[in-house]
Amino acid sequence: MGLEQQLESLAVDIAREAGALARARREEGVSIAASKSALADIVTEADREVEALIRARIAAARPGDGFLGEESDPERGSTGVTWVVDPIDGTVNYAYGIPSYAVSIAAVSGEPDPLSWTALAAAVHAPALGEMFHAARGEGAWLGETRLAVNAEVNPAGSLLATGFGYDPATHGPQLALLGRVMPLARDIRRIGAASLDLAYVAAGRLDGYFERGLNPWDHAAGVLLVQEAGGVAVGMPGDAPNRDMTIVGNRALVQRLADVVFADDTAGDTQGR
Ligand code: LIP
């Protein structure tokens, strides 16, 4: 078993344990610990507890690896591998009791920068939905034991697209304007509320494409590898990998159509807030 598959196996095992903890805490009742970038950008006690569990399991299994998580301080490693973790992606869904939340764990090599890292392994686990999406670089993307593939064609009826909006109300005007420009490409829009699931669903063919501005590295690190290993394309701003400025994924033809619209009049880029 190569490094990528070893990292994938570890990510899956940790995601499963972390998902069980998140689900247990949800059933006990969720308490909001704080707000972060905006009043609506909440963190629960469970977010913090689940990330601490993930971080401890990784440190025990792979001492010396780096860590970049949503709820704790970043740590540069000495092994060249960094773990990029969102302990509960879809925090607002989680707080409201909507089951569309996921533990998102990725292992990357190189600098912990989405513009330059190489994703090696990914696990996106939705514990309330009983689904484990996973991938190792070069080994395909999977839902459990089922191999995944993005929808290869652009549907003449239009594409089923997902997107999301920032926590900062100041971002909503430009983001809604962008959505209006994209709508002619869509048969319909979904707003699932967890980027890692949006990305996993594109990999699984449940969505044709997804775009969102303002994602954090831990929101997209694992899901982008799922899309790429399912035969899809993932881009950011022209010439960039997915990052906070923009994430667009789907099959190659759809991504080009979306990018042509998104970057034609990039007013949504005026407010990068979350
Ligand atoms: C969420 C993302 C979602 C985005 C939300 C939020 P969180 O991450 O997964 O796509 O639209 O604004 O950023 O905060 O639940 O980890």
Short mmCIF file of N, CA and C and ligand atoms in Angstrom, two decimals, residues 36 41-42 47 70-71 86 88-93 163-167 191 193-196 198 210 212 214-216 218-219 274, ligand 1:
data_model
loop_
_atom_site.label_atom_id
_atom_site.label_comp_id
_atom_site.label_asym_id
_atom_site.label_seq_id
_atom_site.Cartn_x
_atom_site.Cartn_y
_atom_site.Cartn_z
N LYS A 36 -17.47 33.93 14.98
CA LYS A 36 -16.10 34.18 14.51
C LYS A 36 -16.07 35.40 13.58
N ASP A 41 -21.41 33.41 11.77
CA ASP A 41 -20.34 32.41 11.63
C ASP A 41 -20.06 31.77 12.98
N ILE A 42 -20.84 30.74 13.29
CA ILE A 42 -20.79 30.17 14.64
C ILE A 42 -19.82 29.01 14.74
N ASP A 47 -17.73 21.35 17.51
CA ASP A 47 -16.68 21.62 16.51
C ASP A 47 -15.31 21.50 17.14
N GLU A 70 -9.93 24.20 11.13
CA GLU A 70 -10.77 25.39 11.25
C GLU A 70 -10.80 25.96 12.67
N GLU A 71 -10.63 25.09 13.67
CA GLU A 71 -10.92 25.56 15.03
C GLU A 71 -9.70 25.61 15.95
N ASP A 86 -11.75 20.18 8.46
CA ASP A 86 -12.94 20.87 8.95
C ASP A 86 -13.70 19.84 9.79
N ILE A 88 -16.48 19.84 11.55
CA ILE A 88 -17.91 19.78 11.21
C ILE A 88 -18.17 20.84 10.14
N ASP A 89 -18.14 20.39 8.89
CA ASP A 89 -18.44 21.30 7.78
C ASP A 89 -19.95 21.32 7.60
N GLY A 90 -20.49 22.55 7.54
CA GLY A 90 -21.94 22.68 7.57
C GLY A 90 -22.40 22.92 9.01
N THR A 91 -21.63 23.76 9.68
CA THR A 91 -21.86 24.00 11.12
C THR A 91 -23.26 24.51 11.40
N VAL A 92 -23.75 25.42 10.53
CA VAL A 92 -25.10 25.95 10.77
C VAL A 92 -26.14 24.85 10.60
N ASN A 93 -25.96 24.00 9.56
CA ASN A 93 -26.87 22.84 9.43
C ASN A 93 -26.84 22.01 10.70
N THR A 163 -24.28 26.13 -4.94
CA THR A 163 -23.42 27.24 -4.56
C THR A 163 -23.62 27.52 -3.08
N GLY A 164 -22.97 28.55 -2.59
CA GLY A 164 -23.11 28.94 -1.19
C GLY A 164 -22.84 30.42 -1.04
N PHE A 165 -23.11 30.93 0.15
CA PHE A 165 -22.98 32.36 0.43
C PHE A 165 -22.19 32.56 1.72
N GLY A 166 -21.51 33.67 1.78
CA GLY A 166 -20.66 33.96 2.95
C GLY A 166 -21.47 34.31 4.17
N TYR A 167 -20.79 34.27 5.29
CA TYR A 167 -21.44 34.65 6.55
C TYR A 167 -21.60 36.17 6.66
N ARG A 191 -28.58 24.69 -2.56
CA ARG A 191 -27.72 25.34 -1.56
C ARG A 191 -27.70 24.38 -0.36
N GLY A 193 -25.22 23.84 1.96
CA GLY A 193 -24.73 24.43 3.20
C GLY A 193 -23.49 23.78 3.76
N ALA A 194 -22.87 22.89 2.99
CA ALA A 194 -21.61 22.27 3.39
C ALA A 194 -20.79 22.05 2.12
N ALA A 195 -19.72 22.80 1.97
CA ALA A 195 -18.95 22.75 0.73
C ALA A 195 -18.42 21.35 0.46
N SER A 196 -18.00 20.66 1.54
CA SER A 196 -17.43 19.32 1.34
C SER A 196 -18.46 18.37 0.74
N ASP A 198 -21.16 19.50 -1.11
CA ASP A 198 -21.34 19.98 -2.49
C ASP A 198 -20.32 19.32 -3.41
N TYR A 210 -20.55 22.94 -9.13
CA TYR A 210 -20.62 23.73 -7.90
C TYR A 210 -19.67 24.88 -8.01
N GLU A 212 -18.41 28.48 -5.61
CA GLU A 212 -18.56 29.30 -4.42
C GLU A 212 -17.33 30.17 -4.22
N GLY A 214 -15.10 32.44 -1.49
CA GLY A 214 -14.87 32.71 -0.08
C GLY A 214 -14.68 31.49 0.80
N LEU A 215 -14.46 30.33 0.18
CA LEU A 215 -14.25 29.12 0.98
C LEU A 215 -12.91 29.15 1.70
N ASN A 216 -12.88 28.58 2.87
CA ASN A 216 -11.63 28.36 3.60
C ASN A 216 -10.96 27.09 3.11
N TRP A 218 -9.99 24.44 4.54
CA TRP A 218 -10.55 23.19 5.09
C TRP A 218 -11.91 22.86 4.53
N ASP A 219 -12.60 23.86 3.95
CA ASP A 219 -13.91 23.57 3.33
C ASP A 219 -13.76 22.74 2.06
N ARG A 274 -16.41 36.70 4.40
CA ARG A 274 -17.08 35.40 4.57
C ARG A 274 -18.39 35.60 5.27
C1 LIP B 1 -19.55 26.37 5.36
C2 LIP B 1 -19.28 25.93 3.94
C3 LIP B 1 -20.42 26.36 3.02
C4 LIP B 1 -20.50 27.86 3.02
C5 LIP B 1 -20.82 28.31 4.43
C6 LIP B 1 -19.74 27.84 5.42
P1 LIP B 1 -18.60 25.83 7.78
O1 LIP B 1 -18.47 25.96 6.17
O2 LIP B 1 -19.15 24.53 3.92
O3 LIP B 1 -20.22 25.92 1.69
O4 LIP B 1 -21.47 28.31 2.12
O5 LIP B 1 -20.89 29.71 4.43
O6 LIP B 1 -18.53 28.46 5.11
O7 LIP B 1 -18.51 27.24 8.30
O8 LIP B 1 -19.92 25.21 8.08
O9 LIP B 1 -17.44 24.98 8.22
#
